[in-house]
């Protein structure tokens, strides 16, 4: 255990990795401003997977690693749609998920926004249309913003959230 | 006397009959069912995990099950039109189905005074794929769990029918994003057989290296998330940093953080083993520190030890695979070949069958994967690869040890097109054994037990 703390002290804070420091600082400044204006300090996101390959989810999980540390920007993922400002939707919108996605959307209190994540919700990922797919998401929900990529990288997701906040002006 | 391990059971439609193929570890059995009365005898009494394969055939083709204790729909949920069998040739793949008035799904329940149900899902609290868990509870104790999936069913099998196998890559790569390289290697093996092509050794080493990189990312992620589900967030902070480093290495190698597209492309001309080896060395040291530290946290092991035990017998009866099987003492690993043994690979097993055992297996496999990467990295030399030859019709199959376990992929190719595509993700069998780990555990430990198995929903649901 002592060795652990030695190592820990030696390593310092990896979040300030030189590779990311400058960019994140600029992002942080802009994001914080946007968040204060519209969400009184924080942005709560309910992530919903409507039939993805799980890569978008893996990248959203990566947002919490010490390199990206999303929560320091006041953005966090919440467990219930009732705590959320934003639904972040990934996947092709399967026949089986559609009613549950709409249910989750209904549970988010106003004002609310839907951001689609990755190429799937636009049906621009390589999957072709089948009986089991009810996408694109826009056929069922008002879409406010899109973060493209297959999957978008954690950096692109954060930049996408920033761009979304800018649209609220 | 039980027959050998059941790997998969699936159907193929022909003009006048259905062919049902039952793939065991050492043999394949074929049945022909007349279309007028397609009645299939269930194997579930002997192989409980056969039931999902059979219920799937019932949904997909309209086969009728005989001697099955469970004939509920599997893939087709509450709103799915009745008498609709999407894998029949007469069913138009792209047609849009109209939801019907919901017909409720009767969950497996336990009766008794004070017994209550806890439905969880399909949307979960964290950033996780959707699926439903129905618990029967006596207070905090779990009496029974039913796992209900297929919310993410995209119709992958039907989607690939009629495509040119060489054009199927982008879809196969995205069936299960966190096992993408395993799926790609399985598809590579199908194409190699179909085109009678030999794989150059350098390319074999490169793909094997990528597969280990995928396993490293996967296991590192789990080494953080499993303790996190026991309330030990520090481990997640450390392991998620290491996992991010590994993912960046994968991007450096393939140009993509998940390696999408990597197997169909050549080895990058700029391939440089030195940088990779430096990272391996650093990770080996960090892993040692991580391991020394986490093995010495008694309050954490108090949560891991004896939690969610899967007995050796249950693992075998349910035909479990992968980390789940190995942690219960079953030495099952598709890398068990002379080629891998020469690289220093050995099957890693534990006997406890609990969360602790599954954590130990991952920890030890991580170290082994790093050794494999070190050995493979030097053997990769960028080479010019030939184009695929002509596709020969036939039935081909491939096995790959994905980070989750044994992946089985098979394809019937006819007139240069995919006639039938079938894949059994390791999760498809392991999900069916999950409920055997529950009785006697408290519901608060479910996320921990589930995470210790880390199964795929996308690969399972197709």
Coordinates of C-alpha atoms in Angstrom, one line a residue:
Chain A
X1 CA 0.0 0.0 0.0
X2 CA 2.9 2.4 0.8
X3 CA 4.3 1.6 -2.6
X4 CA 1.1 2.5 -4.2
X5 CA 1.1 5.9 -2.7
X6 CA 4.7 6.4 -3.6
X7 CA 3.9 5.6 -7.2
X8 CA 0.9 7.7 -7.1
X9 CA 2.9 10.7 -5.8
X10 CA 5.5 10.1 -8.4
X11 CA 3.0 10.0 -11.3
X12 CA 1.3 13.2 -10.4
X13 CA -1.8 14.3 -12.3
X14 CA -2.1 12.7 -15.7
X15 CA -5.0 14.9 -16.7
X16 CA -2.5 17.6 -17.3
X17 CA -0.7 15.5 -19.9
X18 CA 1.0 18.0 -22.2
X19 CA -0.6 16.4 -25.2
X20 CA -4.1 17.5 -24.1
X21 CA -3.5 20.4 -21.7
X22 CA -3.9 23.4 -23.9
X23 CA -6.8 22.1 -25.9
X24 CA -8.7 21.0 -22.9
X25 CA -8.2 24.3 -21.2
X26 CA -9.7 26.1 -24.1
X27 CA -12.6 23.7 -24.3
X28 CA -13.1 23.9 -20.6
X29 CA -13.4 27.6 -20.6
X30 CA -15.9 27.7 -23.4
X31 CA -17.9 24.7 -22.0
X32 CA -18.2 26.2 -18.6
X33 CA -19.6 29.4 -19.9
X34 CA -22.2 27.6 -22.0
X35 CA -23.2 25.4 -19.1
X36 CA -23.6 28.3 -16.7
X37 CA -25.8 30.1 -19.1
X38 CA -28.2 27.4 -19.8
X39 CA -28.0 24.8 -17.1
X40 CA -27.1 26.6 -13.9
X41 CA -23.7 25.0 -13.4
X42 CA -24.0 21.5 -14.9
X43 CA -25.2 19.5 -17.9
X44 CA -26.8 16.2 -17.1
X45 CA -26.7 13.6 -19.9
X46 CA -28.8 10.4 -20.2
X47 CA -27.1 8.1 -22.6
X48 CA -29.4 5.7 -24.4
X49 CA -28.2 3.0 -26.8
X50 CA -30.9 2.2 -29.4
X51 CA -28.9 -0.6 -31.1
X52 CA -25.2 0.3 -31.4
X53 CA -22.2 -2.0 -31.7
X54 CA -21.0 -0.9 -28.2
X55 CA -18.1 1.2 -29.5
X56 CA -19.9 4.5 -28.9
X57 CA -20.7 3.4 -25.3
X58 CA -17.0 2.4 -24.8
X59 CA -15.9 5.9 -25.9
X60 CA -18.5 7.5 -23.6
X61 CA -17.1 5.4 -20.8
X62 CA -13.6 6.6 -21.8
X63 CA -14.7 10.2 -21.2
X64 CA -14.4 9.5 -17.5
X65 CA -10.8 8.3 -17.6
X66 CA -8.2 10.6 -16.1
X67 CA -7.1 11.9 -19.6
X68 CA -10.5 13.4 -20.4
X69 CA -12.1 13.6 -17.0
X70 CA -15.4 14.9 -18.4
X71 CA -16.9 15.7 -15.0
X72 CA -14.4 18.5 -14.3
X73 CA -16.3 20.4 -17.0
X74 CA -19.6 20.1 -15.1
X75 CA -20.9 17.6 -17.6
X76 CA -22.0 14.2 -16.2
X77 CA -23.9 11.1 -17.2
X78 CA -26.9 10.5 -15.0
X79 CA -28.7 7.2 -14.1
X80 CA -32.3 8.4 -14.7
X81 CA -33.8 10.3 -17.6
X82 CA -35.7 12.3 -15.0
X83 CA -32.4 13.8 -13.9
X84 CA -31.3 14.7 -17.4
X85 CA -31.2 17.7 -19.6
X86 CA -30.0 15.9 -22.7
X87 CA -30.5 12.5 -24.2
X88 CA -27.4 11.2 -26.0
X89 CA -28.6 8.6 -28.4
X90 CA -26.5 6.0 -30.1
X91 CA -27.4 3.1 -32.4
X92 CA -29.6 2.4 -35.4
X93 CA -33.0 2.5 -33.5
X94 CA -34.0 -1.1 -33.5
X95 CA -37.6 -2.2 -33.7
X96 CA -37.3 -3.7 -30.2
X97 CA -35.7 -0.6 -28.6
X98 CA -38.0 2.1 -30.2
X99 CA -40.7 2.0 -27.6
X100 CA -38.2 2.1 -24.7
X101 CA -36.3 5.0 -26.3
X102 CA -39.5 7.0 -26.7
X103 CA -40.4 6.2 -23.1
X104 CA -37.0 7.5 -21.8
X105 CA -37.4 10.6 -23.9
X106 CA -40.8 11.3 -22.4
X107 CA -39.4 11.0 -18.9
X108 CA -36.9 13.8 -19.4
X109 CA -38.3 17.1 -18.1
X110 CA -38.5 20.2 -20.3
X111 CA -36.4 21.9 -21.5
X112 CA -34.7 19.0 -23.1
X113 CA -32.5 18.3 -26.1
X114 CA -31.7 15.2 -28.1
X115 CA -28.1 14.7 -29.4
X116 CA -27.4 11.8 -31.7
X117 CA -24.0 10.1 -31.3
X118 CA -22.2 8.4 -34.1
X119 CA -23.2 7.5 -37.7
X120 CA -25.8 4.9 -36.7
X121 CA -28.7 7.2 -35.7
X122 CA -28.6 8.7 -39.2
X123 CA -28.2 5.3 -40.8
X124 CA -24.9 6.4 -42.2
X125 CA -23.0 3.5 -40.6
X126 CA -22.4 0.6 -42.9
X127 CA -25.5 -1.3 -41.7
X128 CA -28.2 -1.6 -44.3
X129 CA -31.9 -1.2 -43.6
X130 CA -33.6 -4.3 -42.3
X131 CA -37.0 -5.2 -40.8
X132 CA -35.4 -4.9 -37.4
X133 CA -34.3 -1.3 -37.8
X134 CA -36.6 1.7 -37.4
X135 CA -34.1 4.4 -37.9
X136 CA -33.2 7.1 -38.7
X137 CA -33.7 8.6 -35.2
X138 CA -35.1 11.8 -36.7
X139 CA -38.2 9.9 -37.8
X140 CA -39.2 9.5 -34.1
X141 CA -37.5 12.3 -32.2
X142 CA -36.6 16.0 -32.5
X143 CA -32.9 16.0 -33.1
X144 CA -31.0 19.1 -31.9
X145 CA -27.4 18.1 -32.7
X146 CA -25.3 15.4 -34.2
X147 CA -21.8 14.2 -33.2
X148 CA -20.5 12.2 -36.2
X149 CA -18.0 9.4 -36.3
X150 CA -17.9 5.6 -36.2
X151 CA -17.4 5.9 -33.3
X152 CA -16.6 9.5 -32.5
X153 CA -13.5 9.7 -30.4
X154 CA -13.7 11.0 -26.8
X155 CA -12.2 14.2 -28.0
X156 CA -14.8 14.5 -30.8
X157 CA -17.6 13.8 -28.3
X158 CA -16.4 16.7 -26.0
X159 CA -16.0 19.0 -29.0
X160 CA -19.4 17.9 -30.2
X161 CA -21.0 18.8 -26.8
X162 CA -19.2 22.2 -27.0
X163 CA -20.6 22.8 -30.4
X164 CA -24.1 21.8 -29.1
X165 CA -23.8 24.3 -26.3
X166 CA -22.8 27.0 -28.8
X167 CA -26.0 26.3 -30.8
X168 CA -28.0 27.4 -27.7
X169 CA -26.2 30.7 -28.0
Chain B
X1 CA -23.4 -39.6 -20.4
X2 CA -23.5 -36.1 -21.9
X3 CA -22.3 -35.6 -25.4
X4 CA -19.4 -33.2 -26.1
X5 CA -19.7 -29.4 -25.7
X6 CA -22.4 -27.8 -27.7
X7 CA -21.1 -24.8 -29.7
X8 CA -24.1 -23.8 -31.8
X9 CA -27.4 -24.9 -33.3
X10 CA -28.9 -23.1 -36.3
X11 CA -31.0 -23.6 -39.3
X12 CA -30.7 -23.1 -43.1
X13 CA -33.7 -23.0 -45.4
X14 CA -33.7 -25.1 -48.6
X15 CA -36.3 -25.4 -51.3
X16 CA -38.2 -28.3 -49.7
X17 CA -36.7 -28.6 -46.2
X18 CA -35.0 -27.0 -43.3
X19 CA -31.5 -28.1 -42.5
X20 CA -30.7 -27.9 -38.8
X21 CA -27.0 -28.0 -37.9
X22 CA -25.9 -28.9 -34.4
X23 CA -22.2 -28.0 -33.9
X24 CA -20.5 -29.8 -31.1
X25 CA -16.9 -29.4 -30.1
X26 CA -15.8 -32.6 -31.9
X27 CA -18.6 -33.3 -34.4
X28 CA -21.4 -31.7 -36.5
X29 CA -24.9 -33.3 -36.7
X30 CA -27.3 -32.4 -39.5
X31 CA -31.1 -32.9 -39.4
X32 CA -33.5 -32.4 -42.3
X33 CA -37.0 -31.2 -41.4
X34 CA -39.8 -31.2 -43.9
X35 CA -41.3 -27.8 -44.5
X36 CA -44.8 -29.0 -44.0
X37 CA -44.1 -30.1 -40.5
X38 CA -40.8 -28.6 -39.3
X39 CA -40.8 -30.1 -35.8
X40 CA -37.5 -29.9 -34.0
X41 CA -36.6 -32.0 -30.9
X42 CA -35.1 -29.9 -28.2
X43 CA -31.7 -30.7 -26.9
X44 CA -32.2 -28.6 -23.8
X45 CA -32.6 -31.4 -21.4
X46 CA -29.0 -32.4 -22.0
X47 CA -27.6 -28.9 -23.1
X48 CA -29.7 -26.2 -21.3
X49 CA -28.0 -23.5 -23.5
X50 CA -29.5 -25.1 -26.6
X51 CA -32.8 -23.5 -25.7
X52 CA -31.9 -20.0 -26.9
X53 CA -30.7 -21.4 -30.2
X54 CA -33.9 -23.3 -30.6
X55 CA -36.2 -20.4 -29.5
X56 CA -34.3 -18.3 -32.0
X57 CA -35.0 -20.8 -34.8
X58 CA -38.7 -20.8 -33.8
X59 CA -38.7 -17.0 -34.3
X60 CA -36.5 -16.9 -37.3
X61 CA -37.9 -19.8 -39.4
X62 CA -41.1 -20.8 -37.7
X63 CA -39.7 -24.2 -36.6
X64 CA -41.8 -25.9 -33.9
X65 CA -40.1 -27.1 -30.8
X66 CA -40.8 -30.6 -29.3
X67 CA -39.8 -31.5 -25.8
X68 CA -38.7 -28.0 -24.9
X69 CA -39.7 -26.6 -21.5
X70 CA -39.6 -23.1 -22.9
X71 CA -41.2 -22.0 -26.2
X72 CA -41.6 -18.3 -25.6
X73 CA -40.4 -15.9 -28.3
X74 CA -36.8 -14.9 -28.0
X75 CA -35.8 -12.3 -30.5
X76 CA -39.4 -11.1 -31.2
X77 CA -40.6 -8.9 -28.4
X78 CA -44.0 -7.6 -27.3
X79 CA -44.7 -5.5 -30.3
X80 CA -43.4 -7.8 -33.0
X81 CA -46.0 -9.0 -35.5
X82 CA -47.1 -12.6 -35.0
X83 CA -46.3 -15.3 -37.5
X84 CA -43.4 -13.3 -38.9
X85 CA -40.3 -15.3 -39.6
X86 CA -37.6 -12.9 -41.0
X87 CA -35.0 -15.5 -42.0
X88 CA -37.3 -17.3 -44.5
X89 CA -36.3 -16.6 -48.1
X90 CA -39.8 -15.4 -48.8
X91 CA -39.4 -12.6 -46.2
X92 CA -38.3 -9.3 -47.7
X93 CA -35.3 -8.1 -45.6
X94 CA -36.0 -4.4 -45.9
X95 CA -39.7 -4.4 -45.3
X96 CA -40.9 -2.1 -42.5
X97 CA -42.8 -3.9 -39.8
X98 CA -45.7 -2.3 -38.0
X99 CA -45.8 -2.8 -34.3
X100 CA -48.8 -4.7 -33.0
X101 CA -50.7 -4.2 -29.7
X102 CA -48.3 -5.5 -27.1
X103 CA -48.7 -9.1 -26.0
X104 CA -47.0 -9.3 -22.6
X105 CA -43.9 -11.6 -22.1
X106 CA -44.5 -14.1 -19.3
X107 CA -41.3 -13.9 -17.2
X108 CA -39.9 -16.8 -15.3
X109 CA -41.0 -16.2 -11.7
X110 CA -40.8 -17.8 -8.3
X111 CA -44.0 -18.1 -6.2
X112 CA -44.1 -17.9 -2.5
X113 CA -45.0 -15.7 0.5
X114 CA -43.1 -12.5 0.4
X115 CA -41.4 -13.3 -2.9
X116 CA -41.3 -10.2 -5.1
X117 CA -40.1 -9.3 -8.6
X118 CA -37.5 -6.6 -9.5
X119 CA -37.5 -5.7 -13.2
X120 CA -34.3 -4.0 -14.4
X121 CA -33.9 -2.6 -17.9
X122 CA -33.8 -2.6 -20.8
X123 CA -32.2 0.8 -20.2
X124 CA -29.7 0.7 -17.4
X125 CA -28.4 3.3 -15.0
X126 CA -24.9 3.4 -16.4
X127 CA -23.4 3.7 -19.9
X128 CA -24.3 0.1 -20.8
X129 CA -26.0 -1.6 -23.6
X130 CA -29.7 -2.4 -23.2
X131 CA -31.1 -5.7 -21.9
X132 CA -33.6 -6.8 -19.3
X133 CA -33.0 -8.6 -16.0
X134 CA -36.0 -10.0 -14.1
X135 CA -35.1 -10.8 -10.5
X136 CA -37.2 -12.9 -8.1
X137 CA -36.3 -11.8 -4.6
X138 CA -36.7 -12.9 -1.0
X139 CA -35.7 -9.7 0.7
X140 CA -32.2 -8.9 -0.5
X141 CA -31.4 -12.4 -1.6
X142 CA -31.8 -13.3 -5.2
X143 CA -33.9 -16.5 -5.8
X144 CA -33.8 -16.4 -9.5
X145 CA -32.8 -14.2 -12.4
X146 CA -34.1 -14.3 -15.9
X147 CA -31.9 -12.6 -18.6
X148 CA -34.0 -11.3 -21.5
X149 CA -32.2 -9.8 -24.4
X150 CA -32.4 -9.0 -28.1
X151 CA -33.4 -5.4 -27.7
X152 CA -30.4 -4.5 -29.9
X153 CA -31.4 -7.0 -32.6
X154 CA -30.5 -5.3 -35.9
X155 CA -31.1 -8.3 -38.2
X156 CA -27.4 -8.8 -39.0
X157 CA -27.9 -12.3 -40.4
X158 CA -30.6 -11.2 -42.8
X159 CA -28.6 -8.0 -43.6
X160 CA -25.7 -10.0 -44.9
X161 CA -27.7 -12.5 -47.0
X162 CA -27.1 -11.9 -50.7
X163 CA -24.0 -9.7 -50.2
X164 CA -20.6 -10.3 -51.8
X165 CA -18.5 -11.8 -49.0
X166 CA -15.7 -9.3 -49.9
X167 CA -18.1 -6.4 -49.3
X168 CA -19.3 -7.7 -46.0
X169 CA -16.3 -6.4 -44.1
X170 CA -17.7 -3.1 -42.8
X171 CA -20.7 -4.8 -41.3
X172 CA -18.8 -7.7 -39.8
X173 CA -16.4 -5.3 -38.2
X174 CA -19.3 -3.6 -36.4
X175 CA -21.3 -6.5 -35.1
X176 CA -19.7 -6.1 -31.7
X177 CA -17.4 -3.1 -31.6
X178 CA -15.4 -4.2 -28.6
X179 CA -14.7 -7.5 -30.2
X180 CA -14.2 -6.1 -33.7
X181 CA -10.8 -7.6 -34.4
X182 CA -12.0 -11.1 -33.3
X183 CA -14.9 -10.8 -35.8
X184 CA -12.6 -9.6 -38.5
X185 CA -10.2 -12.5 -38.0
X186 CA -13.1 -14.9 -38.1
X187 CA -14.2 -13.4 -41.4
X188 CA -10.7 -13.4 -42.7
X189 CA -10.6 -17.2 -42.0
X190 CA -13.9 -17.7 -43.9
X191 CA -12.5 -15.8 -46.9
X192 CA -9.2 -17.6 -46.8
X193 CA -11.0 -20.9 -47.0
X194 CA -13.4 -19.8 -49.7
X195 CA -10.7 -18.4 -51.9
X196 CA -8.2 -21.2 -51.2
X197 CA -5.7 -18.5 -50.1
X198 CA -2.7 -19.1 -47.8
X199 CA -2.1 -16.4 -45.2
X200 CA 1.4 -15.0 -45.2
X201 CA 3.1 -15.6 -41.8
X202 CA 3.8 -12.0 -41.2
X203 CA 0.1 -11.1 -41.6
X204 CA -0.9 -13.9 -39.3
X205 CA 1.4 -12.5 -36.7
X206 CA 0.1 -9.0 -37.2
X207 CA -3.5 -10.1 -36.8
X208 CA -2.7 -12.1 -33.8
X209 CA -1.0 -9.1 -32.3
X210 CA -4.1 -7.0 -33.0
X211 CA -6.3 -9.6 -31.3
X212 CA -4.1 -9.5 -28.2
X213 CA -4.2 -5.7 -28.2
X214 CA -8.0 -5.9 -28.3
X215 CA -7.9 -8.3 -25.3
X216 CA -5.6 -6.0 -23.4
X217 CA -7.9 -3.0 -23.9
X218 CA -10.9 -5.2 -22.9
X219 CA -9.3 -6.8 -19.8
X220 CA -7.8 -3.5 -18.6
X221 CA -11.3 -1.9 -18.9
X222 CA -12.7 -4.8 -16.8
X223 CA -9.9 -4.6 -14.2
X224 CA -11.1 -1.1 -13.6
X225 CA -14.9 -1.5 -13.8
X226 CA -15.1 -4.7 -11.7
X227 CA -13.7 -3.1 -8.6
X228 CA -15.7 0.1 -9.4
X229 CA -18.9 -2.0 -9.1
X230 CA -17.7 -2.9 -5.6
X231 CA -17.4 0.8 -4.8
X232 CA -13.6 1.0 -5.4
X233 CA -13.2 3.8 -7.8
X234 CA -9.5 4.2 -7.5
X235 CA -9.0 1.0 -9.5
X236 CA -11.1 2.4 -12.3
X237 CA -9.1 5.6 -12.4
X238 CA -5.9 3.7 -12.8
X239 CA -7.1 0.9 -15.1
X240 CA -9.1 3.3 -17.3
X241 CA -5.9 5.3 -17.8
X242 CA -4.0 2.2 -18.8
X243 CA -6.9 1.1 -21.1
X244 CA -6.8 4.5 -22.8
X245 CA -3.1 4.1 -23.4
X246 CA -3.7 0.7 -24.9
X247 CA -6.5 2.1 -27.1
X248 CA -4.2 4.8 -28.4
X249 CA -1.6 2.2 -29.2
X250 CA -4.3 0.3 -31.2
X251 CA -5.0 3.5 -33.0
X252 CA -1.3 4.0 -33.7
X253 CA -1.2 0.5 -35.2
X254 CA -4.3 0.5 -37.2
X255 CA -5.4 4.1 -37.6
X256 CA -8.6 3.4 -35.7
X257 CA -9.2 3.2 -31.9
X258 CA -11.1 0.0 -32.3
X259 CA -9.2 -1.4 -35.2
X260 CA -12.2 -1.1 -37.6
X261 CA -10.9 -2.0 -41.1
X262 CA -7.5 -3.3 -39.8
X263 CA -7.6 -6.9 -41.0
X264 CA -8.6 -6.2 -44.6
X265 CA -5.9 -3.6 -44.9
X266 CA -2.2 -4.2 -45.3
X267 CA 0.3 -3.9 -42.5
X268 CA 1.0 -0.1 -42.4
X269 CA 4.3 0.7 -44.1
X270 CA 5.3 2.8 -41.1
X271 CA 4.9 -0.1 -38.7
X272 CA 7.4 0.4 -35.9
X273 CA 7.8 -2.3 -33.3
X274 CA 10.1 -0.3 -31.1
X275 CA 7.5 2.2 -29.9
X276 CA 5.1 -0.6 -29.3
X277 CA 7.6 -2.6 -27.3
X278 CA 8.5 0.4 -25.2
X279 CA 4.8 0.7 -24.3
X280 CA 4.6 -3.0 -23.5
X281 CA 7.5 -2.7 -21.1
X282 CA 6.0 0.3 -19.4
X283 CA 2.6 -1.4 -19.1
X284 CA 4.2 -4.5 -17.6
X285 CA 5.7 -2.4 -14.8
X286 CA 2.4 -0.6 -14.2
X287 CA 0.5 -3.8 -14.2
X288 CA 2.8 -5.3 -11.6
X289 CA 2.3 -2.3 -9.4
X290 CA -1.5 -2.4 -9.9
X291 CA -1.5 -6.1 -9.2
X292 CA 0.6 -5.8 -6.0
X293 CA -1.6 -3.0 -4.8
X294 CA -5.1 -4.4 -5.6
X295 CA -4.4 -7.9 -4.3
X296 CA -3.7 -6.3 -0.9
X297 CA -7.0 -4.5 -0.4
X298 CA -8.9 -6.8 2.0
X299 CA -12.2 -4.9 1.9
X300 CA -12.3 -5.3 -1.9
X301 CA -11.6 -9.0 -1.8
X302 CA -14.2 -9.4 0.9
X303 CA -16.6 -8.3 -1.9
X304 CA -15.0 -10.5 -4.6
X305 CA -14.4 -13.8 -2.7
X306 CA -17.3 -16.3 -2.9
X307 CA -19.5 -13.8 -4.8
X308 CA -21.4 -15.1 -7.8
X309 CA -19.9 -18.6 -7.9
X310 CA -20.3 -20.6 -11.1
X311 CA -19.6 -24.2 -10.3
X312 CA -17.4 -26.3 -12.6
X313 CA -20.4 -28.6 -13.2
X314 CA -22.7 -25.7 -14.2
X315 CA -20.0 -24.2 -16.4
X316 CA -19.8 -27.5 -18.3
X317 CA -23.5 -28.3 -18.3
X318 CA -24.3 -24.9 -19.8
X319 CA -21.4 -25.1 -22.3
X320 CA -19.9 -21.9 -21.0
X321 CA -16.8 -20.4 -22.8
X322 CA -14.2 -17.8 -22.4
X323 CA -13.1 -16.1 -19.1
X324 CA -16.3 -17.3 -17.4
X325 CA -15.5 -21.0 -18.2
X326 CA -11.8 -20.7 -17.4
X327 CA -12.5 -19.1 -14.0
X328 CA -14.6 -22.2 -13.2
X329 CA -11.7 -24.5 -14.1
X330 CA -12.6 -25.4 -17.7
X331 CA -9.5 -25.1 -19.9
X332 CA -11.3 -23.8 -23.0
X333 CA -9.5 -21.4 -25.3
X334 CA -9.3 -21.3 -29.0
X335 CA -5.7 -20.2 -28.9
X336 CA -4.9 -23.8 -27.7
X337 CA -2.9 -24.5 -30.8
X338 CA 0.8 -25.5 -31.5
X339 CA 1.3 -22.0 -33.1
X340 CA 0.2 -20.2 -29.9
X341 CA 2.0 -22.6 -27.6
X342 CA 5.2 -22.0 -29.4
X343 CA 4.8 -18.3 -28.6
X344 CA 4.6 -19.2 -24.9
X345 CA 0.8 -19.3 -24.6
X346 CA -0.7 -21.5 -21.8
X347 CA -4.3 -21.9 -20.8
X348 CA -5.0 -19.8 -17.7
X349 CA -7.6 -21.2 -15.4
X350 CA -8.8 -20.7 -11.8
X351 CA -11.0 -23.0 -9.8
X352 CA -13.0 -20.7 -7.6
X353 CA -15.7 -19.7 -10.2
X354 CA -16.4 -16.5 -8.2
X355 CA -15.9 -12.8 -9.1
X356 CA -12.4 -13.1 -7.6
X357 CA -11.5 -16.0 -9.9
X358 CA -12.7 -14.1 -13.0
X359 CA -10.7 -11.1 -11.9
X360 CA -7.6 -13.2 -11.4
X361 CA -8.0 -14.8 -14.8
X362 CA -8.2 -11.4 -16.4
X363 CA -5.2 -10.2 -14.5
X364 CA -3.1 -13.2 -15.5
X365 CA -4.3 -13.1 -19.1
X366 CA -3.3 -9.5 -19.3
X367 CA 0.2 -10.3 -18.4
X368 CA 0.2 -13.2 -20.9
X369 CA -1.2 -11.0 -23.7
X370 CA 1.6 -8.5 -23.2
X371 CA 4.2 -11.4 -23.5
X372 CA 2.5 -12.5 -26.7
X373 CA 2.5 -8.9 -28.1
X374 CA 6.2 -8.7 -27.3
X375 CA 6.9 -12.0 -29.2
X376 CA 4.7 -11.1 -32.1
X377 CA 5.8 -7.5 -32.6
X378 CA 9.2 -8.5 -33.9
X379 CA 7.8 -11.0 -36.4
X380 CA 5.7 -8.5 -38.2
X381 CA 7.2 -7.2 -41.4
X382 CA 5.2 -5.0 -43.9
X383 CA 4.6 -7.1 -47.0
X384 CA 2.7 -6.8 -50.2
X385 CA -0.4 -8.9 -50.0
X386 CA -2.2 -10.4 -52.9
X387 CA -5.7 -9.7 -53.7
X388 CA -8.3 -12.2 -52.7
X389 CA -8.9 -14.9 -55.4
X390 CA -12.3 -16.1 -56.7
X391 CA -14.8 -17.2 -54.1
X392 CA -15.7 -20.9 -54.2
X393 CA -19.1 -21.9 -53.1
X394 CA -19.3 -24.0 -49.9
X395 CA -19.9 -24.0 -46.2
X396 CA -17.0 -22.5 -44.1
X397 CA -16.5 -22.0 -40.4
X398 CA -14.1 -20.2 -38.2
X399 CA -13.2 -20.0 -34.5
X400 CA -11.5 -17.2 -32.8
X401 CA -10.8 -16.5 -29.1
X402 CA -12.3 -13.0 -28.7
X403 CA -11.6 -11.1 -25.5
X404 CA -14.9 -12.6 -24.2
X405 CA -14.4 -16.2 -25.3
X406 CA -14.9 -18.5 -28.2
X407 CA -16.4 -16.9 -31.2
X408 CA -17.9 -19.2 -33.8
X409 CA -18.7 -17.9 -37.3
X410 CA -20.0 -19.8 -40.2
X411 CA -21.1 -18.9 -43.7
X412 CA -22.8 -20.7 -46.6
X413 CA -21.6 -19.1 -49.8
X414 CA -23.5 -19.7 -53.1
X415 CA -22.8 -18.2 -56.5
X416 CA -20.3 -15.8 -54.9
X417 CA -22.8 -14.5 -52.4
X418 CA -23.6 -15.1 -48.8
X419 CA -26.5 -17.5 -48.6
X420 CA -26.6 -17.9 -44.9
X421 CA -24.5 -16.1 -42.3
X422 CA -24.5 -17.3 -38.7
X423 CA -22.4 -16.2 -35.8
X424 CA -22.5 -17.3 -32.2
X425 CA -20.9 -14.7 -30.0
X426 CA -19.3 -16.2 -26.8
X427 CA -21.9 -14.1 -24.9
X428 CA -24.8 -16.1 -26.4
X429 CA -24.0 -19.1 -24.3
X430 CA -22.5 -17.2 -21.3
X431 CA -25.7 -15.1 -20.8
X432 CA -27.6 -18.3 -20.4
X433 CA -25.4 -19.4 -17.5
X434 CA -25.4 -16.1 -15.7
X435 CA -28.5 -17.0 -13.6
X436 CA -26.6 -20.0 -12.1
X437 CA -24.3 -17.5 -10.3
X438 CA -27.2 -15.6 -8.6
X439 CA -28.9 -17.8 -6.0
X440 CA -27.8 -16.9 -2.5
X441 CA -26.3 -13.6 -3.6
X442 CA -27.8 -10.2 -2.7
X443 CA -29.2 -8.1 -5.5
X444 CA -26.7 -5.3 -4.8
X445 CA -24.0 -7.7 -5.9
X446 CA -25.6 -8.3 -9.3
X447 CA -23.8 -5.5 -11.1
X448 CA -20.5 -6.7 -9.7
X449 CA -21.2 -10.3 -10.8
X450 CA -22.4 -9.2 -14.2
X451 CA -19.4 -7.0 -14.8
X452 CA -17.0 -9.8 -13.8
X453 CA -18.4 -11.8 -16.8
X454 CA -18.5 -8.7 -19.0
X455 CA -20.7 -10.0 -21.8
X456 CA -21.7 -8.4 -25.0
X457 CA -25.3 -7.4 -25.8
X458 CA -24.6 -6.4 -29.4
X459 CA -22.9 -9.6 -30.3
X460 CA -25.6 -11.6 -28.6
X461 CA -28.6 -9.8 -30.1
X462 CA -27.1 -9.5 -33.6

